[in-house]
CSV table of C-alpha atoms in Angstrom, one decimal:
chain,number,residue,atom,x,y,z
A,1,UNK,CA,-71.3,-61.8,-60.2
A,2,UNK,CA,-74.7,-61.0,-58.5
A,3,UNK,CA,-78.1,-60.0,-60.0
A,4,UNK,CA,-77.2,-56.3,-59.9
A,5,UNK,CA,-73.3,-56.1,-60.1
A,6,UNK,CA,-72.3,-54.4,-63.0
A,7,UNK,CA,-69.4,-53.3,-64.3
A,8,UNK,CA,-67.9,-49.7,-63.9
A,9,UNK,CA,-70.3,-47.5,-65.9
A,10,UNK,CA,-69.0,-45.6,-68.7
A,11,UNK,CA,-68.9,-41.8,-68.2
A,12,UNK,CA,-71.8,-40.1,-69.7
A,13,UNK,CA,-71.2,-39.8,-73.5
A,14,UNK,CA,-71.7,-36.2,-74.4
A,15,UNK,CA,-74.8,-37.5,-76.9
A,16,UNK,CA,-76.6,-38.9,-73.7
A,17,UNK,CA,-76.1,-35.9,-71.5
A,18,UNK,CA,-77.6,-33.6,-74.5
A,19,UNK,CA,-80.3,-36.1,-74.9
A,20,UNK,CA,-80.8,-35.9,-71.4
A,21,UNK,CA,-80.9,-32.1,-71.0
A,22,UNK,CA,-83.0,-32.2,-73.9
A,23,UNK,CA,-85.7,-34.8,-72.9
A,24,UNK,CA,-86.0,-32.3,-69.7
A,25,UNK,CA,-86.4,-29.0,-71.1
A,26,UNK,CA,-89.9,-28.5,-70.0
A,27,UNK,CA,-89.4,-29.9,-66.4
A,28,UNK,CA,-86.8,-27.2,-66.4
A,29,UNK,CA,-88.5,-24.0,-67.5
A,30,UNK,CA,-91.0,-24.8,-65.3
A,31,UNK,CA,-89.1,-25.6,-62.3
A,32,UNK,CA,-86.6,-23.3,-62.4
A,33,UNK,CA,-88.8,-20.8,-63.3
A,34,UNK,CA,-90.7,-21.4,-60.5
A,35,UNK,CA,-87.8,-21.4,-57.8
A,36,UNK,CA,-86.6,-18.2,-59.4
A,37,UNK,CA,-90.3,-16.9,-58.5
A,38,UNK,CA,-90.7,-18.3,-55.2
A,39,UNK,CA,-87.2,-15.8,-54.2
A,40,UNK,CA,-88.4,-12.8,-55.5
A,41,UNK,CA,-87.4,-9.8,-53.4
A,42,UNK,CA,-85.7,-11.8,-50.8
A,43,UNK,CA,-82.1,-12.6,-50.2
A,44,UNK,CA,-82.0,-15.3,-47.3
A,45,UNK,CA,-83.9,-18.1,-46.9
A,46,UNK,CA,-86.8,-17.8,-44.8
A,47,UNK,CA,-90.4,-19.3,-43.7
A,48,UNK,CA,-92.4,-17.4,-46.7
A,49,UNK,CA,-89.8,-18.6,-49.3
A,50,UNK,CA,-90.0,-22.3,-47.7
A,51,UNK,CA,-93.5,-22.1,-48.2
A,52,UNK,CA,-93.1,-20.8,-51.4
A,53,UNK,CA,-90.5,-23.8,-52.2
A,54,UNK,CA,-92.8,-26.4,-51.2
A,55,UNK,CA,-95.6,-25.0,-53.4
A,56,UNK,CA,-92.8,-25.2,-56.2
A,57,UNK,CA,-91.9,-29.1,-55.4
A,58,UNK,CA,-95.6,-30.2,-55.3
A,59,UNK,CA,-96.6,-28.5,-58.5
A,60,UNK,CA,-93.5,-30.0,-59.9
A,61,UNK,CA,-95.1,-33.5,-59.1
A,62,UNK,CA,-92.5,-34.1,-56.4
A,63,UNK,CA,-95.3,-35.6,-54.4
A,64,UNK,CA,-96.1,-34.3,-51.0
A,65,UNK,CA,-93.9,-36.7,-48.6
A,66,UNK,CA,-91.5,-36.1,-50.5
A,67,UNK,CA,-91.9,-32.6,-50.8
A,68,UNK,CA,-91.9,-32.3,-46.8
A,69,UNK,CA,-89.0,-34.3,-46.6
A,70,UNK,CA,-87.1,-31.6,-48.9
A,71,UNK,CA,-88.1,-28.3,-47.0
A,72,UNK,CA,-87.3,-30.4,-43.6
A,73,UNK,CA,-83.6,-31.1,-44.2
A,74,UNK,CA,-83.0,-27.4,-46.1
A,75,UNK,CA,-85.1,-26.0,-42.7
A,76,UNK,CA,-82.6,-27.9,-40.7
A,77,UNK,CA,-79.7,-26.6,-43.2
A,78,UNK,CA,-80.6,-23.1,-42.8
A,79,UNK,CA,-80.9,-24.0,-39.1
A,80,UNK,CA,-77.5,-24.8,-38.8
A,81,UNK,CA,-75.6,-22.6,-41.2
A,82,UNK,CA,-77.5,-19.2,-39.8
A,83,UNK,CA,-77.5,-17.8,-42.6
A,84,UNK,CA,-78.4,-18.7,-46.4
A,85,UNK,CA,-78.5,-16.5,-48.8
A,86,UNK,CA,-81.4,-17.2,-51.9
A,87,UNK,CA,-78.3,-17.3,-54.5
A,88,UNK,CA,-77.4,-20.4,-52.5
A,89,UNK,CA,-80.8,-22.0,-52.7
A,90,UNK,CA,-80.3,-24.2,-56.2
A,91,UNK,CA,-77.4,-25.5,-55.2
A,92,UNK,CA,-78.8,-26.3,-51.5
A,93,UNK,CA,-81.9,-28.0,-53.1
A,94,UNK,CA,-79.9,-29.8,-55.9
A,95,UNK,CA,-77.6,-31.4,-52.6
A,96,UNK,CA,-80.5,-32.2,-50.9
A,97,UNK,CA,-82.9,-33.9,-53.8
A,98,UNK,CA,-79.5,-35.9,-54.2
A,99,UNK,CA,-78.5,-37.0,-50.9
A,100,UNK,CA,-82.0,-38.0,-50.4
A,101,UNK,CA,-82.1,-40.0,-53.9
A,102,UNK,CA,-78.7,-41.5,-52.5
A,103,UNK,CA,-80.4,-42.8,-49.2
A,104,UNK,CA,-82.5,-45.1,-50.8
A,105,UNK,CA,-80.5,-48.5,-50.6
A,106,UNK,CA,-80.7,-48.3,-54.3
A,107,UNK,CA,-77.6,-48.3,-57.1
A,108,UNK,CA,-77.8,-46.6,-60.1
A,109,UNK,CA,-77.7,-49.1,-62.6
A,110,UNK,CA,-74.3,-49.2,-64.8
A,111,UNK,CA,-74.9,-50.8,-68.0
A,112,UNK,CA,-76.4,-52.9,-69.9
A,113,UNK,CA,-74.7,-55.9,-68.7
A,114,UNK,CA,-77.1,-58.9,-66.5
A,115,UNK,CA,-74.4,-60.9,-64.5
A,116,UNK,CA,-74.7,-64.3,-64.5
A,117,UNK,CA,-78.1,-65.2,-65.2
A,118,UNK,CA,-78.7,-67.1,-68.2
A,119,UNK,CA,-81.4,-65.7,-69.9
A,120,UNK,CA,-81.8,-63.4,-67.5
A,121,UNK,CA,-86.0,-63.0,-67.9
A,122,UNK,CA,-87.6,-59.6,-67.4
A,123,UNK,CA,-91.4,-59.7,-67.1
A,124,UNK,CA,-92.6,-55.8,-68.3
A,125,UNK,CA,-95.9,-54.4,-66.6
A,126,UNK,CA,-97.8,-51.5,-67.1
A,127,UNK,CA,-101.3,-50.0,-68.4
A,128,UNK,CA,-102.0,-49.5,-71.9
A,129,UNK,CA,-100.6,-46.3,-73.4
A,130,UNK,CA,-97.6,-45.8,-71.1
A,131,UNK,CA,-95.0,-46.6,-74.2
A,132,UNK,CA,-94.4,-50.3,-72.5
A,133,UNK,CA,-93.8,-51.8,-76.2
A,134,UNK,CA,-91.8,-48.9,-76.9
A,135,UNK,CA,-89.8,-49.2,-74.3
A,136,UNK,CA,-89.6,-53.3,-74.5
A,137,UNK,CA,-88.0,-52.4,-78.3
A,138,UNK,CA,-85.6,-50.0,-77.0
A,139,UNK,CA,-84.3,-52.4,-74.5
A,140,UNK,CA,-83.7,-54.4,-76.7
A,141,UNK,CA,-82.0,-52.9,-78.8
A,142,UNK,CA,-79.1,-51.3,-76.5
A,143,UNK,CA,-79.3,-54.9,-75.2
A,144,UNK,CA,-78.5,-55.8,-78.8
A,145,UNK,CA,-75.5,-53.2,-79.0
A,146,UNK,CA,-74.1,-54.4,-75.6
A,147,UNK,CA,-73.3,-57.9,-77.6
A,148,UNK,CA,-76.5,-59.9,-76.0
A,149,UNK,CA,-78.5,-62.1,-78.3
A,150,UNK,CA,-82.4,-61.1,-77.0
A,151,UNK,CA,-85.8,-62.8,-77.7
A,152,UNK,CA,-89.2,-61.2,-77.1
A,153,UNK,CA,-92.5,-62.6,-75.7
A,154,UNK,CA,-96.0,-61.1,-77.2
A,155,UNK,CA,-97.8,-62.2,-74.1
A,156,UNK,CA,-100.1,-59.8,-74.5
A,157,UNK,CA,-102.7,-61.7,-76.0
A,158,UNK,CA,-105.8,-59.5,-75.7
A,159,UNK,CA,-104.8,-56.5,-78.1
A,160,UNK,CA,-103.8,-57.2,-81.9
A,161,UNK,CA,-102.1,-54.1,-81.8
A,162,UNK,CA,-99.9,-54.7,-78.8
A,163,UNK,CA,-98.6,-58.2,-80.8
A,164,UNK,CA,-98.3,-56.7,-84.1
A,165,UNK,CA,-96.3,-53.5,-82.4
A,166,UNK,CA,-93.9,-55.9,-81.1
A,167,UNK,CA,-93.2,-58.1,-83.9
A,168,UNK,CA,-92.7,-54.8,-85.7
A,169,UNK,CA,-89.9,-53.6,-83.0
A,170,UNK,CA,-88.7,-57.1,-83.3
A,171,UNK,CA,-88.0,-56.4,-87.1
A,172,UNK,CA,-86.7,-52.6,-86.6
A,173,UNK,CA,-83.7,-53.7,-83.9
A,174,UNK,CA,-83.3,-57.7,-85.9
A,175,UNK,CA,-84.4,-59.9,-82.8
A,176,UNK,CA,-87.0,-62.2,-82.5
A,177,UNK,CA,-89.9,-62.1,-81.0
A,178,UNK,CA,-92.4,-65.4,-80.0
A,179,UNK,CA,-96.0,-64.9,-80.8
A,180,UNK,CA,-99.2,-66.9,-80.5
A,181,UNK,CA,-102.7,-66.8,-82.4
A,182,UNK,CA,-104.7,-63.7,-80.5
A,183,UNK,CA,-106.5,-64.9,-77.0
A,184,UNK,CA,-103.9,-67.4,-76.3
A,185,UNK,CA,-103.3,-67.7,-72.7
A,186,UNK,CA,-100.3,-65.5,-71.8
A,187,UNK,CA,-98.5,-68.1,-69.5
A,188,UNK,CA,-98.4,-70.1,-72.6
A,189,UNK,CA,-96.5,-67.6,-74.5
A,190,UNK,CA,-94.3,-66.6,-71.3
A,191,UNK,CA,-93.7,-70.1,-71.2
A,192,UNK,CA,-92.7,-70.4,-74.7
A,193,UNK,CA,-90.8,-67.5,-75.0
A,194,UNK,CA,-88.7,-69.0,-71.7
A,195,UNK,CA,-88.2,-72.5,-73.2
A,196,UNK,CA,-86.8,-71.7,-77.1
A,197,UNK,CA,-84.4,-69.0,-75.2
A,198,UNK,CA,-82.8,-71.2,-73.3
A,199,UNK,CA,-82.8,-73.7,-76.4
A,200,UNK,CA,-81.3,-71.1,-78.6
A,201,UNK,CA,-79.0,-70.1,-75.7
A,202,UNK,CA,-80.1,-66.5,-75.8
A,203,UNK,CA,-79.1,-64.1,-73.0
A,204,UNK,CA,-82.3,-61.9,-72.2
A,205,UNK,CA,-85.8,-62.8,-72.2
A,206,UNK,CA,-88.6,-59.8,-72.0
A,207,UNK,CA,-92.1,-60.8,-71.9
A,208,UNK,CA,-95.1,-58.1,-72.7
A,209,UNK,CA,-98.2,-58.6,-70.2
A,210,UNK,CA,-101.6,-57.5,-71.0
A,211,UNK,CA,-101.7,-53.5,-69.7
A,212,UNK,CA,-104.8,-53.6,-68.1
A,213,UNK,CA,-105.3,-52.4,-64.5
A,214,UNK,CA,-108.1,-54.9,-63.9
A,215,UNK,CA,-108.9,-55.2,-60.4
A,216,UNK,CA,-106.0,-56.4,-58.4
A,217,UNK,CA,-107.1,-59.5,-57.6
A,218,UNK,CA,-107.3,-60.7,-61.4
A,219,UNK,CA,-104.2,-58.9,-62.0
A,220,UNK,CA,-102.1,-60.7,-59.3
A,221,UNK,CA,-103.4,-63.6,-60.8
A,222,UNK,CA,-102.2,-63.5,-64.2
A,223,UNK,CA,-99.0,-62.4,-63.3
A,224,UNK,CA,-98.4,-64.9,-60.7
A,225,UNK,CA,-99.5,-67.3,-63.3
A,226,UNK,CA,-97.0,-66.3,-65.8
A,227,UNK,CA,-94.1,-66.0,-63.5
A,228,UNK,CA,-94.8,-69.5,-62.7
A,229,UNK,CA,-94.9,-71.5,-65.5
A,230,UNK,CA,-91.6,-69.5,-66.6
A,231,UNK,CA,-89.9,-70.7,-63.2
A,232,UNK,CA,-90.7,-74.3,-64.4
A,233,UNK,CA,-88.1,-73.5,-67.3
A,234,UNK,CA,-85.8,-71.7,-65.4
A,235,UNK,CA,-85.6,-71.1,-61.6
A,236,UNK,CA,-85.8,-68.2,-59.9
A,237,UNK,CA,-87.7,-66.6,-63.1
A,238,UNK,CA,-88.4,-63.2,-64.1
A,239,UNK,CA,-85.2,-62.3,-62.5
A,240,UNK,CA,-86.7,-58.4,-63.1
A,241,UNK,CA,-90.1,-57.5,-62.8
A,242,UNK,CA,-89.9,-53.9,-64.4
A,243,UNK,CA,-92.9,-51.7,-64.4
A,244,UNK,CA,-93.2,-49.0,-66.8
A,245,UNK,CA,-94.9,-45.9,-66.0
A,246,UNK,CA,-95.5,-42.8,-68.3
A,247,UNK,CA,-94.2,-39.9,-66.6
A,248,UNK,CA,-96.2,-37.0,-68.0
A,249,UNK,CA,-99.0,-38.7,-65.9
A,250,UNK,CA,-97.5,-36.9,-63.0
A,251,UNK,CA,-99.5,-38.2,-59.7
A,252,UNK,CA,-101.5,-41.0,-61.8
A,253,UNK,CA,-98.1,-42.8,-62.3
A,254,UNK,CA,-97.7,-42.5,-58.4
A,255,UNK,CA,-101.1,-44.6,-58.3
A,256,UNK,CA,-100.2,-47.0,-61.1
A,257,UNK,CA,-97.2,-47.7,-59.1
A,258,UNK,CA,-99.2,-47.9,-55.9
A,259,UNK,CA,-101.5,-50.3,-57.4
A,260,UNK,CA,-99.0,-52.7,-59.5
A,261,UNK,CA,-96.5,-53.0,-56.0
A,262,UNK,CA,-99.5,-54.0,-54.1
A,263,UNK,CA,-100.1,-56.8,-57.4
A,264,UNK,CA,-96.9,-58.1,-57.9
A,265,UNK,CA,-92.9,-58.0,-57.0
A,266,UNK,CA,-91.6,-55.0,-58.8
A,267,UNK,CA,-88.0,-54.9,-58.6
A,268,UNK,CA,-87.2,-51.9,-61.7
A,269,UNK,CA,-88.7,-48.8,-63.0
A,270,UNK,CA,-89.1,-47.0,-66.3
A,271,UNK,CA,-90.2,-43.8,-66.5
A,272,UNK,CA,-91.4,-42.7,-70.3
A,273,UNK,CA,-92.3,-39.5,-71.9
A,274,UNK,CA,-89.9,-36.9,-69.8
A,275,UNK,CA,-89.0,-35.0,-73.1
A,276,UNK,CA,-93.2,-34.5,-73.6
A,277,UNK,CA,-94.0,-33.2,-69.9
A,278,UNK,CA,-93.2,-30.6,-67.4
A,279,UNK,CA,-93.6,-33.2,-64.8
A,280,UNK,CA,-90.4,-34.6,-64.8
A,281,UNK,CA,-90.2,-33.6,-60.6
A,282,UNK,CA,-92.3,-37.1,-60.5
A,283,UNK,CA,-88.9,-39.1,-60.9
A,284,UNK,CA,-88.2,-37.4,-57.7
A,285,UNK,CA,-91.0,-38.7,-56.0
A,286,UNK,CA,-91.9,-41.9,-57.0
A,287,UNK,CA,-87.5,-42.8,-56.2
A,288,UNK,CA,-88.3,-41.7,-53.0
A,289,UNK,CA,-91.4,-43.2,-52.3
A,290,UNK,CA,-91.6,-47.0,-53.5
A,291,UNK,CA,-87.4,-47.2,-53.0
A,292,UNK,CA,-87.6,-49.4,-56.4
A,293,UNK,CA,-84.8,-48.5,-58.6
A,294,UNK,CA,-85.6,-46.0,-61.5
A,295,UNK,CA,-83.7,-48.4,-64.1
A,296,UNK,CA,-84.7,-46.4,-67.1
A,297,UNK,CA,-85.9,-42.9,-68.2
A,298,UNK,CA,-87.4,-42.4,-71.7
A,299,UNK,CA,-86.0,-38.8,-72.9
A,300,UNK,CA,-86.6,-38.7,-76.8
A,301,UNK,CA,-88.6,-40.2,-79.5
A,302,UNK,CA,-84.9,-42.1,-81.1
A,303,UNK,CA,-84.4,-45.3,-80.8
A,304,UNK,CA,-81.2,-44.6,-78.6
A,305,UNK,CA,-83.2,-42.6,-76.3
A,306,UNK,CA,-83.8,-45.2,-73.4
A,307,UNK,CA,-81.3,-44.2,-71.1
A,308,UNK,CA,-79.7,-46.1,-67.5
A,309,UNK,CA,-81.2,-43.4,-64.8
A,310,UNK,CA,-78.4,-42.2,-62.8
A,311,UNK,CA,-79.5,-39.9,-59.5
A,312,UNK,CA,-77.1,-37.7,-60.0
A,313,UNK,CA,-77.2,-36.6,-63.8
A,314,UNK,CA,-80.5,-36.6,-63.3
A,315,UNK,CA,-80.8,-33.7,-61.0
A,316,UNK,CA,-77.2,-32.0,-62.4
A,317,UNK,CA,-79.4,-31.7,-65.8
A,318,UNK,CA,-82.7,-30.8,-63.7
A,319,UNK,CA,-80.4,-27.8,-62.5
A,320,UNK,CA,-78.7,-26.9,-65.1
């Protein structure tokens, strides 16, 4: 089985779709409030309320590009179908957020199963302040539940905080995390962390970097650093490169994407925070734009609130 075959994903649980709505209450309100607005007095779809639309999406943090690309395929819609009413439009825009979603070459990730990669390492980037510990603990603990045996890396060496956080999440969800005295070198601890899992035959590795967006240059450095000395231990090492991003940031965690991509080989995505933000729309965006998989969305405060993104329940939930 390949890096990202999975097996067939589980339908929704009821919990995670009420967790989900939930988590995206204030996206809603503001979104479909918004819409609702943008219709006012009119019954078919025309130029004023595409302009209105496209206002609605770019306040939503859609993103611009994004945004454009939106109103151009529900222009072309209208185009073709002569006549659409404003009833119609929710639906239309809900088709059209999804088939764009769909178009970009990347799956919705199943479950929390890794294939055949033994540990499978996950290197975890991201500024301070994003909820990348947070997340890290979650993780591992549905990675926990789905039967895996997991061991953390506190490679972030330059904050007490961000080493005693993680040996704390290490406690909470009972797996165990490898630490070194403060201002150790971080490839040390990566390289630690890689060696004793594969000793103790542990399936998942995640190692904590240092959240600082230094310039790029240092920060490609680092990272480049610590994926190497972890492909000395086992090839082909981190396997995921997941870069969290804190998604009541809105456009900022367009930029911090921007600038990590340009650092360093991100292959996954987490978005944090949706249940504290009306900026939810930024999912939208930054799917569309980077075409790295959204892996993860933070909807809730519980430990079971780091949910597998799926495109689809996504914008159902956003619509709802």
């Amino acid at each position: 089985m390949g890096l990202f075959d999975f097996f067939k994903k589980k339908p929704q649980t009821q919990e995670e779709e009420q967790a989900l709505d939930k988590g995206l209450e204030k996206t809603k309100e503001g979104f479909l409030s918004k819409i609702t607005k943008a219709v006012v007095g009119k019954s078919t779809v025309d130029d004023d309320v595409l302009d209105n639309l496209e206002e609605v999406l770019v306040t939503s943090d859609v993103g611009v590009t994004t945004t454009l690309k939106i109103i151009d395929r529900i222009q072309a819609r209208v185009a073709r179908d002569k006549y659409v009413s404003t009833s119609e439009l929710n639906t239309l825009l809900k088709e059209e957020i999804q088939t764009l979603l769909a178009e970009n070459n990347s799956s919705d990730f199943e479950n929390f199963n890794y294939g055949d990669h033994k540990p499978y390492v996950i290197m975890v980037v991201g500024v301070n302040g994003v909820g990348k510990t947070t997340t890290i603990g979650k993780l591992a603990h549905q990675l926990k539940q789905a039967g895996s045996k997991v061991v953390l890396g506190a490679a972030d060496t330059f904050r007490a905080a961000a080493v005693d956080q993680l040996k704390l999440w290490g406690e909470r969800v009972g797996v165990r995390v490898v630490a070194q005295a403060m201002g150790s070198d971080p490839a040390s601890v990566a390289y630690d962390t890689v060696k004793s899992a594969v000793a103790n035959g542990e399936d998942v590795c995640i190692i904590d970097t240092a959240g600082r967006l230094h310039n790029k240059v240092g920060l490609m450095n680092e990272l480049t650093k610590i994926k190497n000395v972890m492909q000395k231990v086992v090839p082909g090492a981190p396997h995921e490169i997941l870069l969290v991003l804190d998604a009541s940031t809105g456009q900022n965690a367009i930029e911090q994407c921007t600038q990590f991509t340009q650092a360093t080989d991100v292959n996954a995505l987490a978005l944090t925070k949706l249940d504290g933000t009306a900026k939810g729309g930024v999912v939208i965006g930054i799917s569309d734009q980077f075409k790295i998989p959204v892996k993860y969305i933070g909807v809730g405060e519980k430990i079971g609130d780091l949910q597998l993104f799926n495109k689809k329940e996504f914008v159902d939930s956003l619509f709802k």
